[in-house]
Structure formats: structure tokens, C-alpha cells
N, CA and C atoms as an extended XYZ file, in Angstrom:
570
Properties=species:S:1:pos:R:3:atomname:S:1:resname:S:1:resid:I:1 pbc="F F F"
N        31.849      113.591      104.403 N   MET     1
C        32.738      113.562      103.258 CA  MET     1
C        33.743      114.684      103.390 C   MET     1
N        34.893      114.454      102.856 N   SER     2
C        35.921      115.489      102.911 CA  SER     2
C        36.159      116.052      101.523 C   SER     2
N        36.618      117.282      101.523 N   ASP     3
C        36.968      117.905      100.238 CA  ASP     3
C        38.338      117.424       99.836 C   ASP     3
N        38.454      116.886       98.676 N   GLN     4
C        39.721      116.376       98.197 CA  GLN     4
C        40.305      117.373       97.199 C   GLN     4
N        41.467      117.914       97.524 N   ALA     5
C        42.100      118.906       96.676 CA  ALA     5
C        42.516      118.348       95.321 C   ALA     5
N        42.840      117.057       95.302 N   ASP     6
C        43.316      116.465       94.046 CA  ASP     6
C        42.173      115.920       93.190 C   ASP     6
N        40.934      116.094       93.640 N   GLY     7
C        39.794      115.643       92.853 CA  GLY     7
C        39.451      114.186       93.053 C   GLY     7
N        40.158      113.458       93.942 N   SER     8
C        39.840      112.053       94.142 CA  SER     8
C        38.684      111.930       95.141 C   SER     8
N        38.054      110.790       95.121 N   GLN     9
C        36.911      110.564       95.977 CA  GLN     9
C        37.400      110.256       97.380 C   GLN     9
N        36.741      110.839       98.378 N   GLY    10
C        37.105      110.589       99.779 CA  GLY    10
C        36.431      109.348      100.300 C   GLY    10
N        36.947      108.828      101.392 N   GLN    11
C        36.368      107.652      102.022 CA  GLN    11
C        35.290      108.128      102.983 C   GLN    11
N        34.100      107.563      102.886 N   LEU    12
C        32.999      107.972      103.744 CA  LEU    12
C        33.202      107.508      105.177 C   LEU    12
N        33.587      106.273      105.386 N   PHE    13
C        33.756      105.713      106.716 CA  PHE    13
C        35.076      104.975      106.762 C   PHE    13
N        35.746      105.076      107.905 N   SER    14
C        36.950      104.260      108.071 CA  SER    14
C        36.491      102.836      108.319 C   SER    14
N        37.373      101.862      108.100 N   ASP    15
C        37.009      100.469      108.339 CA  ASP    15
C        36.604      100.243      109.792 C   ASP    15
N        37.249      100.946      110.720 N   ALA    16
C        36.930      100.768      112.135 CA  ALA    16
C        35.507      101.227      112.420 C   ALA    16
N        35.049      102.246      111.705 N   ALA    17
C        33.718      102.795      111.942 CA  ALA    17
C        32.608      101.833      111.553 C   ALA    17
N        32.881      100.942      110.628 N   VAL    18
C        31.860       99.997      110.164 CA  VAL    18
C        32.082       98.595      110.736 C   VAL    18
N        32.957       98.479      111.739 N   GLY    19
C        33.114       97.210      112.435 CA  GLY    19
C        33.988       96.197      111.755 C   GLY    19
N        34.815       96.604      110.837 N   VAL    20
C        35.714       95.668      110.156 CA  VAL    20
C        37.017       95.626      110.925 C   VAL    20
N        37.509       94.422      111.227 N   PRO    21
C        38.781       94.324      111.952 CA  PRO    21
C        39.905       94.952      111.147 C   PRO    21
N        40.923       95.417      111.867 N   SER    22
C        42.079       95.985      111.172 CA  SER    22
C        42.743       94.878      110.368 C   SER    22
N        43.489       95.252      109.333 N   TYR    23
C        44.113       94.269      108.475 CA  TYR    23
C        45.128       93.447      109.238 C   TYR    23
N        45.760       94.020      110.250 N   ASP    24
C        46.732       93.266      111.038 CA  ASP    24
C        46.070       92.160      111.848 C   ASP    24
N        44.793       92.373      112.271 N   GLU    25
C        44.106       91.361      113.050 CA  GLU    25
C        43.726       90.159      112.213 C   GLU    25
N        43.418       90.353      110.950 N   VAL    26
C        42.975       89.224      110.109 CA  VAL    26
C        44.100       88.589      109.337 C   VAL    26
N        45.198       89.299      109.162 N   ASP    27
C        46.346       88.782      108.396 CA  ASP    27
C        47.321       88.095      109.350 C   ASP    27
N        46.944       86.915      109.808 N   THR    28
C        47.776       86.192      110.734 CA  THR    28
C        47.812       84.725      110.347 C   THR    28
N        48.903       84.087      110.630 N   ASP    29
C        49.007       82.651      110.361 CA  ASP    29
C        48.715       81.817      111.625 C   ASP    29
N        48.186       82.482      112.666 N   VAL    30
C        47.795       81.775      113.877 CA  VAL    30
C        46.352       81.299      113.779 C   VAL    30
N        45.550       81.973      112.974 N   VAL    31
C        44.155       81.624      112.797 CA  VAL    31
C        43.977       81.036      111.405 C   VAL    31
N        43.306       79.882      111.340 N   GLY    32
C        43.073       79.235      110.057 CA  GLY    32
C        41.635       78.802      109.927 C   GLY    32
N        41.215       78.620      108.702 N   TYR    33
C        39.837       78.223      108.391 CA  TYR    33
C        39.902       76.923      107.591 C   TYR    33
N        39.074       75.960      107.987 N   ARG    34
C        39.007       74.676      107.286 CA  ARG    34
C        38.406       74.856      105.887 C   ARG    34
N        38.572       73.844      105.067 N   GLY    35
C        38.096       73.876      103.694 CA  GLY    35
C        36.644       74.275      103.515 C   GLY    35
N        35.710       73.628      104.223 N   PRO    36
C        34.295       73.990      104.055 CA  PRO    36
C        33.997       75.470      104.391 C   PRO    36
N        34.708       76.006      105.379 N   THR    37
C        34.533       77.400      105.750 CA  THR    37
C        35.109       78.298      104.639 C   THR    37
N        36.273       77.930      104.123 N   ALA    38
C        36.865       78.695      103.020 CA  ALA    38
C        35.952       78.681      101.788 C   ALA    38
N        35.350       77.550      101.528 N   CYS    39
C        34.414       77.441      100.378 CA  CYS    39
C        33.219       78.350      100.580 C   CYS    39
N        32.632       78.300      101.761 N   ALA    40
C        31.445       79.128      102.039 CA  ALA    40
C        31.781       80.610      101.903 C   ALA    40
N        32.913       81.011      102.420 N   ALA    41
C        33.289       82.436      102.393 CA  ALA    41
C        33.648       82.906      100.989 C   ALA    41
N        34.292       82.036      100.202 N   ALA    42
C        34.725       82.417       98.856 CA  ALA    42
C        33.643       82.174       97.788 C   ALA    42
N        32.641       81.384       98.132 N   GLY    43
C        31.586       81.106       97.164 CA  GLY    43
C        31.974       80.088       96.116 C   GLY    43
N        32.807       79.109       96.526 N   ILE    44
C        33.263       78.073       95.598 CA  ILE    44
C        32.861       76.716       96.123 C   ILE    44
N        33.010       75.686       95.289 N   THR    45
C        32.712       74.340       95.702 CA  THR    45
C        33.964       73.716       96.335 C   THR    45
N        33.754       72.665       97.125 N   TYR    46
C        34.905       71.988       97.736 CA  TYR    46
C        35.756       71.337       96.645 C   TYR    46
N        35.142       70.899       95.587 N   ARG    47
C        35.904       70.298       94.480 CA  ARG    47
C        36.850       71.311       93.851 C   ARG    47
N        36.380       72.568       93.692 N   GLN    48
C        37.253       73.626       93.162 CA  GLN    48
C        38.415       73.872       94.133 C   GLN    48
N        38.079       73.993       95.420 N   LEU    49
C        39.093       74.254       96.440 CA  LEU    49
C        40.166       73.172       96.431 C   LEU    49
N        39.733       71.922       96.388 N   ASP    50
C        40.680       70.814       96.388 CA  ASP    50
C        41.554       70.827       95.134 C   ASP    50
N        40.947       71.059       93.992 N   TYR    51
C        41.726       71.129       92.736 CA  TYR    51
C        42.726       72.249       92.767 C   TYR    51
N        42.298       73.410       93.204 N   TRP    52
C        43.200       74.569       93.255 CA  TRP    52
C        44.346       74.363       94.235 C   TRP    52
N        44.079       73.645       95.333 N   ALA    53
C        45.139       73.367       96.311 CA  ALA    53
C        46.098       72.343       95.729 C   ALA    53
N        45.593       71.291       95.087 N   ARG    54
C        46.461       70.261       94.534 CA  ARG    54
C        47.285       70.780       93.390 C   ARG    54
N        46.788       71.739       92.598 N   THR    55
C        47.535       72.268       91.456 CA  THR    55
C        48.360       73.484       91.830 C   THR    55
N        48.254       73.944       93.083 N   GLY    56
C        49.078       75.052       93.536 CA  GLY    56
C        48.555       76.434       93.185 C   GLY    56
N        47.317       76.525       92.688 N   LEU    57
C        46.765       77.845       92.365 CA  LEU    57
C        46.608       78.661       93.647 C   LEU    57
N        45.904       78.108       94.615 N   VAL    58
C        45.790       78.750       95.938 CA  VAL    58
C        45.947       77.637       96.983 C   VAL    58
N        47.137       77.546       97.516 N   ALA    59
C        47.425       76.516       98.528 CA  ALA    59
C        47.216       77.112       99.913 C   ALA    59
N        46.812       76.276      100.874 N   PRO    60
C        46.627       76.786      102.219 CA  PRO    60
C        47.965       77.171      102.858 C   PRO    60
N        48.048       78.349      103.443 N   SER    61
C        49.315       78.808      103.992 CA  SER    61
C        49.438       78.575      105.491 C   SER    61
N        48.324       78.257      106.175 N   VAL    62
C        48.406       78.026      107.608 CA  VAL    62
C        48.834       76.570      107.862 C   VAL    62
N        48.146       75.634      107.222 N   ARG    63
C        48.511       74.214      107.371 CA  ARG    63
C        48.058       73.464      106.124 C   ARG    63
N        48.976       72.716      105.529 N   THR    64
C        48.643       71.881      104.383 CA  THR    64
C        48.202       70.515      104.871 C   THR    64
N        47.519       69.787      104.015 N   ALA    65
C        47.129       68.414      104.347 CA  ALA    65
C        48.345       67.532      104.221 C   ALA    65
N        48.604       66.727      105.233 N   THR    66
C        49.793       65.869      105.240 CA  THR    66
C        49.444       64.396      105.139 C   THR    66
N        48.236       64.105      104.779 N   GLY    67
C        47.805       62.712      104.650 CA  GLY    67
C        46.340       62.577      104.963 C   GLY    67
N        45.899       61.360      104.954 N   SER    68
C        44.479       61.093      105.198 CA  SER    68
C        44.102       61.529      106.616 C   SER    68
N        43.010       62.267      106.696 N   GLY    69
C        42.509       62.688      108.013 CA  GLY    69
C        42.991       64.032      108.485 C   GLY    69
N        43.953       64.629      107.810 N   THR    70
C        44.416       65.958      108.230 CA  THR    70
C        43.632       67.024      107.484 C   THR    70
N        43.476       68.152      108.115 N   GLN    71
C        42.696       69.238      107.547 CA  GLN    71
C        43.600       70.370      107.076 C   GLN    71
N        43.338       70.843      105.879 N   ARG    72
C        44.023       72.065      105.408 CA  ARG    72
C        43.425       73.229      106.174 C   ARG    72
N        44.273       74.199      106.479 N   LEU    73
C        43.804       75.446      107.090 CA  LEU    73
C        44.237       76.608      106.230 C   LEU    73
N        43.265       77.425      105.868 N   TYR    74
C        43.497       78.589      104.979 CA  TYR    74
C        43.536       79.853      105.822 C   TYR    74
N        44.430       80.742      105.473 N   SER    75
C        44.504       82.054      106.140 CA  SER    75
C        43.465       82.994      105.538 C   SER    75
N        43.271       84.115      106.188 N   PHE    76
C        42.371       85.144      105.676 CA  PHE    76
C        42.820       85.548      104.257 C   PHE    76
N        44.122       85.749      104.084 N   ARG    77
C        44.679       86.148      102.781 CA  ARG    77
C        44.387       85.097      101.725 C   ARG    77
N        44.533       83.819      102.075 N   ASP    78
C        44.241       82.731      101.134 CA  ASP    78
C        42.802       82.803      100.672 C   ASP    78
N        41.885       83.015      101.617 N   ILE    79
C        40.464       83.043      101.271 CA  ILE    79
C        40.139       84.286      100.430 C   ILE    79
N        40.830       85.387      100.728 N   LEU    80
C        40.639       86.594       99.922 CA  LEU    80
C        41.047       86.322       98.466 C   LEU    80
N        42.174       85.655       98.300 N   VAL    81
C        42.639       85.310       96.940 CA  VAL    81
C        41.653       84.338       96.280 C   VAL    81
N        41.115       83.367       97.036 N   LEU    82
C        40.105       82.449       96.491 CA  LEU    82
C        38.888       83.229       95.989 C   LEU    82
N        38.476       84.232       96.754 N   LYS    83
C        37.295       85.048       96.378 CA  LYS    83
C        37.594       85.832       95.099 C   LYS    83
N        38.793       86.348       94.977 N   VAL    84
C        39.189       87.102       93.757 CA  VAL    84
C        39.251       86.164       92.568 C   VAL    84
N        39.805       84.961       92.758 N   VAL    85
C        39.866       83.970       91.675 CA  VAL    85
C        38.468       83.631       91.210 C   VAL    85
N        37.558       83.418       92.144 N   LYS    86
C        36.170       83.091       91.801 CA  LYS    86
C        35.536       84.208       90.973 C   LYS    86
N        35.755       85.442       91.374 N   ARG    87
C        35.185       86.571       90.638 CA  ARG    87
C        35.791       86.693       89.239 C   ARG    87
N        37.068       86.440       89.110 N   LEU    88
C        37.700       86.465       87.788 CA  LEU    88
C        37.152       85.341       86.903 C   LEU    88
N        36.986       84.148       87.462 N   LEU    89
C        36.414       83.044       86.698 CA  LEU    89
C        34.982       83.355       86.256 C   LEU    89
N        34.219       83.958       87.146 N   ASP    90
C        32.830       84.304       86.827 CA  ASP    90
C        32.722       85.297       85.669 C   ASP    90
N        33.760       86.079       85.456 N   THR    91
C        33.733       87.060       84.389 CA  THR    91
C        34.367       86.554       83.101 C   THR    91
N        34.825       85.300       83.117 N   GLY    92
C        35.309       84.725       81.882 CA  GLY    92
C        36.788       84.716       81.674 C   GLY    92
N        37.564       85.113       82.661 N   VAL    93
C        39.026       85.100       82.518 CA  VAL    93
C        39.480       83.645       82.582 C   VAL    93
N        40.428       83.283       81.717 N   SER    94
C        40.913       81.909       81.702 CA  SER    94
C        41.719       81.566       82.940 C   SER    94
N        41.693       80.303       83.315 N   LEU    95
C        42.450       79.867       84.481 CA  LEU    95
C        43.947       80.121       84.306 C   LEU    95
N        44.434       80.025       83.081 N   GLN    96
C        45.855       80.308       82.817 CA  GLN    96
C        46.195       81.750       83.150 C   GLN    96
N        45.350       82.712       82.759 N   ASN    97
C        45.609       84.111       83.080 CA  ASN    97
C        45.399       84.407       84.556 C   ASN    97
N        44.459       83.681       85.176 N   ILE    98
C        44.254       83.852       86.616 CA  ILE    98
C        45.476       83.357       87.368 C   ILE    98
N        46.085       82.269       86.921 N   ARG    99
C        47.314       81.769       87.566 CA  ARG    99
C        48.411       82.814       87.554 C   ARG    99
N        48.562       83.517       86.431 N   LYS   100
C        49.592       84.573       86.370 CA  LYS   100
C        49.283       85.686       87.369 C   LYS   100
N        48.007       86.060       87.448 N   ALA   101
C        47.615       87.130       88.384 CA  ALA   101
C        47.832       86.682       89.827 C   ALA   101
N        47.466       85.446       90.151 N   VAL   102
C        47.609       84.942       91.509 CA  VAL   102
C        49.069       84.846       91.886 C   VAL   102
N        49.921       84.394       90.985 N   ASP   103
C        51.368       84.359       91.257 CA  ASP   103
C        51.878       85.730       91.636 C   ASP   103
N        51.361       86.740       90.988 N   HIS   104
C        51.769       88.116       91.280 CA  HIS   104
C        51.204       88.576       92.625 C   HIS   104
N        49.970       88.200       92.946 N   LEU   105
C        49.322       88.643       94.190 CA  LEU   105
C        49.758       87.868       95.420 C   LEU   105
N        50.260       86.668       95.206 N   ARG   106
C        50.575       85.745       96.310 CA  ARG   106
C        51.533       86.321       97.328 C   ARG   106
N        52.457       87.151       96.911 N   THR   107
C        53.466       87.687       97.801 CA  THR   107
C        52.990       88.904       98.562 C   THR   107
N        51.832       89.417       98.231 N   ARG   108
C        51.317       90.624       98.861 CA  ARG   108
C        50.658       90.331      100.212 C   ARG   108
N        50.782       91.268      101.121 N   GLY   109
C        50.048       91.196      102.391 CA  GLY   109
C        48.644       91.718      102.183 C   GLY   109
N        47.819       91.562      103.194 N   VAL   110
C        46.446       92.006      103.085 CA  VAL   110
C        46.381       93.527      102.892 C   VAL   110
N        47.252       94.266      103.563 N   LYS   111
C        47.267       95.730      103.406 CA  LYS   111
C        47.525       96.100      101.959 C   LYS   111
N        48.488       95.447      101.322 N   ASP   112
C        48.796       95.710       99.914 CA  ASP   112
C        47.614       95.330       99.024 C   ASP   112
N        47.022       94.187       99.270 N   LEU   113
C        45.899       93.739       98.436 CA  LEU   113
C        44.709       94.689       98.537 C   LEU   113
N        44.534       95.296       99.711 N   ALA   114
C        43.393       96.192       99.897 CA  ALA   114
C        43.485       97.450       99.041 C   ALA   114
N        44.655       97.755       98.548 N   ASN   115
C        44.848       98.953       97.729 CA  ASN   115
C        44.872       98.676       96.247 C   ASN   115
N        44.493       97.473       95.851 N   ILE   116
C        44.586       97.068       94.456 CA  ILE   116
C        43.178       96.984       93.855 C   ILE   116
N        43.064       97.437       92.631 N   THR   117
C        41.886       97.172       91.821 CA  THR   117
C        42.370       96.339       90.637 C   THR   117
N        41.738       95.222       90.415 N   LEU   118
C        42.084       94.368       89.283 CA  LEU   118
C        41.117       94.687       88.157 C   LEU   118
N        41.637       94.951       86.998 N   LEU   119
C        40.842       95.192       85.789 CA  LEU   119
C        41.201       94.154       84.769 C   LEU   119
N        40.227       93.740       83.987 N   SER   120
C        40.480       92.749       82.960 CA  SER   120
C        39.631       93.048       81.729 C   SER   120
N        40.192       92.764       80.598 N   ASP   121
C        39.444       92.879       79.346 CA  ASP   121
C        38.932       91.522       78.904 C   ASP   121
N        39.001       90.540       79.811 N   GLY   122
C        38.567       89.180       79.520 CA  GLY   122
C        39.717       88.274       79.116 C   GLY   122
N        40.818       88.865       78.705 N   ALA   123
C        41.979       88.085       78.311 CA  ALA   123
C        43.134       88.320       79.261 C   ALA   123
N        43.381       89.558       79.622 N   THR   124
C        44.511       89.929       80.458 CA  THR   124
C        44.013       90.559       81.739 C   THR   124
N        44.702       90.315       82.847 N   VAL   125
C        44.360       90.909       84.115 CA  VAL   125
C        45.395       91.981       84.414 C   VAL   125
N        44.919       93.170       84.749 N   TYR   126
C        45.785       94.309       85.052 CA  TYR   126
C        45.625       94.705       86.513 C   TYR   126
N        46.726       95.047       87.148 N   GLU   127
C        46.700       95.544       88.519 CA  GLU   127
C        46.782       97.067       88.486 C   GLU   127
N        45.839       97.700       89.135 N   CYS   128
C        45.852       99.175       89.223 CA  CYS   128
C        45.857       99.567       90.692 C   CYS   128
N        46.793      100.440       91.046 N   THR   129
C        46.899      100.892       92.426 CA  THR   129
C        46.585      102.382       92.562 C   THR   129
N        46.247      103.012       91.464 N   SER   130
C        45.904      104.445       91.524 CA  SER   130
C        44.791      104.737       90.524 C   SER   130
N        44.130      105.851       90.759 N   ALA   131
C        43.054      106.264       89.868 CA  ALA   131
C        43.596      106.544       88.462 C   ALA   131
N        44.809      107.071       88.378 N   GLU   132
C        45.422      107.380       87.083 CA  GLU   132
C        45.618      106.124       86.259 C   GLU   132
N        46.027      105.032       86.893 N   GLU   133
C        46.200      103.763       86.170 CA  GLU   133
C        44.881      103.238       85.632 C   GLU   133
N        43.816      103.399       86.411 N   VAL   134
C        42.509      102.953       85.978 CA  VAL   134
C        42.054      103.790       84.768 C   VAL   134
N        42.236      105.093       84.850 N   VAL   135
C        41.850      105.979       83.769 CA  VAL   135
C        42.656      105.688       82.507 C   VAL   135
N        43.949      105.458       82.640 N   ASP   136
C        44.800      105.120       81.480 CA  ASP   136
C        44.319      103.850       80.800 C   ASP   136
N        43.944      102.859       81.598 N   LEU   137
C        43.479      101.601       81.023 CA  LEU   137
C        42.139      101.786       80.308 C   LEU   137
N        41.270      102.559       80.906 N   LEU   138
C        39.959      102.794       80.308 CA  LEU   138
C        40.054      103.691       79.065 C   LEU   138
N        41.064      104.521       78.992 N   ALA   139
C        41.237      105.434       77.875 CA  ALA   139
C        41.476      104.703       76.553 C   ALA   139
N        41.868      103.459       76.627 N   GLY   140
C        42.099      102.671       75.411 CA  GLY   140
C        40.817      102.356       74.673 C   GLY   140
N        39.674      102.588       75.301 N   GLY   141
C        38.388      102.368       74.653 CA  GLY   141
C        37.913      100.941       74.654 C   GLY   141
N        38.638      100.086       75.340 N   GLN   142
C        38.306       98.685       75.404 CA  GLN   142
C        37.360       98.444       76.585 C   GLN   142
N        36.441       97.517       76.454 N   GLY   143
C        35.551       97.172       77.548 CA  GLY   143
C        36.308       96.382       78.600 C   GLY   143
N        36.227       96.829       79.829 N   VAL   144
C        36.917       96.128       80.916 CA  VAL   144
C        35.951       96.013       82.102 C   VAL   144
N        36.254       95.118       83.015 N   PHE   145
C        35.525       95.020       84.263 CA  PHE   145
C        36.568       95.091       85.372 C   PHE   145
N        36.108       95.487       86.535 N   GLY   146
C        37.053       95.662       87.646 CA  GLY   146
C        36.604       94.953       88.909 C   GLY   146
N        37.580       94.587       89.713 N   ILE   147
C        37.349       94.015       91.023 CA  ILE   147
C        38.143       94.838       92.000 C   ILE   147
N        37.452       95.550       92.872 N   ALA   148
C        38.107       96.314       93.924 CA  ALA   148
C        38.379       95.324       95.068 C   ALA   148
N        39.607       94.997       95.288 N   VAL   149
C        39.968       93.998       96.290 CA  VAL   149
C        39.560       94.467       97.693 C   VAL   149
N        39.572       95.790       97.927 N   SER   150
C        39.189       96.268       99.250 CA  SER   150
C        37.731       95.948       99.536 C   SER   150
N        36.863       96.000       98.533 N   GLY   151
C        35.468       95.639       98.724 CA  GLY   151
C        35.301       94.165       99.079 C   GLY   151
N        36.060       93.330       98.370 N   ALA   152
C        36.026       91.885       98.656 CA  ALA   152
C        36.564       91.617      100.056 C   ALA   152
N        37.571       92.388      100.458 N   LEU   153
C        38.158       92.236      101.784 CA  LEU   153
C        37.153       92.558      102.878 C   LEU   153
N        36.437       93.671      102.729 N   ARG   154
C        35.437       94.035      103.728 CA  ARG   154
C        34.292       93.012      103.780 C   ARG   154
N        33.879       92.558      102.622 N   GLU   155
C        32.825       91.533      102.542 CA  GLU   155
C        33.264       90.255      103.240 C   GLU   155
N        34.503       89.853      102.972 N   LEU   156
C        35.046       88.617      103.562 CA  LEU   156
C        35.202       88.748      105.054 C   LEU   156
N        35.591       89.901      105.548 N   SER   157
C        35.742       90.101      106.993 CA  SER   157
C        34.406       89.848      107.694 C   SER   157
N        33.339       90.364      107.116 N   GLY   158
C        32.018       90.156      107.695 CA  GLY   158
C        31.584       88.710      107.635 C   GLY   158
N        31.852       88.040      106.517 N   GLU   159
C        31.455       86.642      106.366 CA  GLU   159
C        32.206       85.734      107.327 C   GLU   159
N        33.518       85.949      107.457 N   LEU   160
C        34.325       85.082      108.309 CA  LEU   160
C        34.044       85.296      109.780 C   LEU   160
N        33.545       86.453      110.143 N   ALA   161
C        33.189       86.711      111.549 CA  ALA   161
C        32.079       85.757      112.010 C   ALA   161
N        31.279       85.269      111.072 N   GLU   162
C        30.176       84.391      111.387 CA  GLU   162
C        30.528       82.903      111.235 C   GLU   162
N        31.726       82.616      110.754 N   LEU   163
C        32.111       81.221      110.476 CA  LEU   163
C        33.192       80.752      111.437 C   LEU   163
N        33.276       79.457      111.695 N   PRO   164
C        34.259       78.938      112.656 CA  PRO   164
C        35.682       79.002      112.137 C   PRO   164
N        36.599       79.276      113.055 N   ALA   165
C        38.016       79.310      112.755 CA  ALA   165
C        38.751       78.514      113.834 C   ALA   165
N        40.005       78.201      113.552 N   GLU   166
C        40.816       77.474      114.507 CA  GLU   166
C        42.083       78.244      114.797 C   GLU   166
N        42.495       78.215      116.042 N   ARG   167
C        43.743       78.866      116.442 CA  ARG   167
C        44.819       77.788      116.552 C   ARG   167
N        45.989       78.092      116.018 N   LEU   168
C        47.080       77.111      116.083 CA  LEU   168
C        47.899       77.245      117.374 C   LEU   168
N        47.670       78.328      118.114 N   ASP   169
C        48.455       78.571      119.338 CA  ASP   169
C        47.789       77.954      120.575 C   ASP   169
N        46.798       77.083      120.360 N   GLY   170
C        46.139       76.424      121.473 CA  GLY   170
C        45.015       77.246      122.089 C   GLY   170
N        44.645       78.328      121.485 N   GLY   171
C        43.586       79.178      122.018 CA  GLY   171
C        42.190       78.667      121.755 C   GLY   171
N        42.052       77.512      121.116 N   GLY   172
C        40.723       76.969      120.820 CA  GLY   172
C        40.086       77.631      119.625 C   GLY   172
N        38.780       77.561      119.578 N   SER   173
C        38.019       78.109      118.467 CA  SER   173
C        37.964       79.624      118.556 C   SER   173
N        38.032       80.300      117.416 N   VAL   174
C        37.968       81.745      117.396 CA  VAL   174
C        36.543       82.230      117.542 C   VAL   174
N        35.624       81.599      116.842 N   ALA   175
C        34.228       82.024      116.861 CA  ALA   175
C        33.541       81.460      118.097 C   ALA   175
N        32.973       82.321      118.907 N   ASP   176
C        32.255       81.894      120.089 CA  ASP   176
C        30.793       82.253      119.969 C   ASP   176
N        30.223       82.066      118.827 N   ASP   177
C        28.801       82.318      118.642 CA  ASP   177
C        28.012       81.097      119.148 C   ASP   177
N        26.713       81.200      119.161 N   GLU   178
C        25.847       80.140      119.702 CA  GLU   178
C        26.007       78.837      118.921 C   GLU   178
N        26.084       78.904      117.607 N   LEU   179
C        26.209       77.693      116.799 CA  LEU   179
C        27.516       76.983      117.090 C   LEU   179
N        28.606       77.723      117.185 N   SER   180
C        29.902       77.127      117.497 CA  SER   180
C        29.887       76.464      118.861 C   SER   180
N        29.250       77.124      119.819 N   ALA   181
C        29.164       76.545      121.171 CA  ALA   181
C        28.368       75.235      121.150 C   ALA   181
N        27.278       75.201      120.399 N   ARG   182
C        26.481       73.959      120.283 CA  ARG   182
C        27.305       72.848      119.663 C   ARG   182
N        28.039       73.171      118.604 N   ARG   183
C        28.879       72.158      117.953 CA  ARG   183
C        29.907       71.609      118.903 C   ARG   183
N        30.537       72.470      119.700 N   ARG   184
C        31.553       72.002      120.648 CA  ARG   184
C        30.919       71.105      121.713 C   ARG   184
N        29.741       71.486      122.222 N   ARG   185
C        29.061       70.678      123.237 CA  ARG   185
C        28.687       69.314      122.667 C   ARG   185
N        28.180       69.295      121.430 N   ARG   186
C        27.781       68.017      120.796 CA  ARG   186
C        29.002       67.146      120.558 C   ARG   186
N        30.113       67.716      120.138 N   ALA   187
C        31.335       66.937      119.892 CA  ALA   187
C        31.903       66.410      121.227 C   ALA   187
N        31.792       67.187      122.304 N   ALA   188
C        32.313       66.745      123.599 CA  ALA   188
C        31.493       65.617      124.197 C   ALA   188
N        30.185       65.611      123.928 N   SER   189
C        29.336       64.579      124.485 CA  SER   189
C        29.342       63.294      123.648 C   SER   189
N        29.862       63.336      122.460 N   ALA   190
C        29.860       62.153      121.585 CA  ALA   190
C        30.978       61.211      121.890 C   ALA   190
């Protein structure tokens, strides 16, 4: 731990020290994840994912579905937003207020999202990027809950490392674990 002159809490480990890929490695539109993978990583149902894509809440940014038989591909950032939406829903925030928050977050890169803490009083979602903003919000005496997007990002990085991904540049599958290799062999022999 380091001594912080300003009284803020220091970071115990850098992301590299705990095996999390750098934000530039995961924030790419060359790698995409299919719907079932996005659902597993975000903790949502396929029905929710489909509804949110059709209504524009969280649309896939790597590849949209263009008809029957095509697969949507979600970027790391898309799945991170899905995970945040799920957490907000779980705490009772209305879908209408979540839409406003997502519209605001949609333009952010993963690096920007990693520095945000979302706080909500159940009705409104607030973005806080500094400890002072968090303290100011809490000083109102209202009960709030928070979502540290950096924590969700680290969690998601670990989850997606175990799940299959697709490369759009012709590089094949990203995940080369034993299960992915078995799936490829079974598909090739069929």
C-alpha cells in the first residue's frame, strides 16, 4: 500500500499484477461475443438480451443481426454495459431511468467507464468520477447504492477469458481452451 497525501485510498494491485488484460486489449471491435456468451457473462437471459437489442437499450456494436440465421456479436464494452444494466435492474431502478444512464454511458470507452461509480437512490442514477462527488451525494442523507464499474470490468475480464469469442479479422476463435477445441473438432467432423 502507498501513503496517499490527499487521504484517498491507494490501489493494492495494478490490473496487470492480477492478470487482467489492459483496457486497450479488450476494447476492440475486432473481437465479438455471441448472444449466449454475452448472456452468461452479464448474468441475463437471452430473452432480456434480445429485447434490449430490439429496443436499442444495448445493441451489439461489433455485428448486428441482419436476418434469419445471422448472429449478433457484442463487444467487451457492450457486455460491460449489459452487466451494469442488470445490476441496476436488480436494485430496483426503472428501465426508463436505466435507458437515460445507458444513453450517457454509451459514448464512453472502457477506460472512461472504469473510472466511474454509479450511485442511485432507486429513482435517479448518478455518475460519480471522484471521491468528492460520492461524498457530496451521500451527504444529502438519502439511502443510495453504488456500482463501481471498475469492479464489474475486472469481473467481466475474468469471465470472458473462459468463454468463446470470435475474431472478425479472420483470426478464428479467440479462446483456445480445451472446451473450445473440442467444439471445433466436433463441428468439423459433423
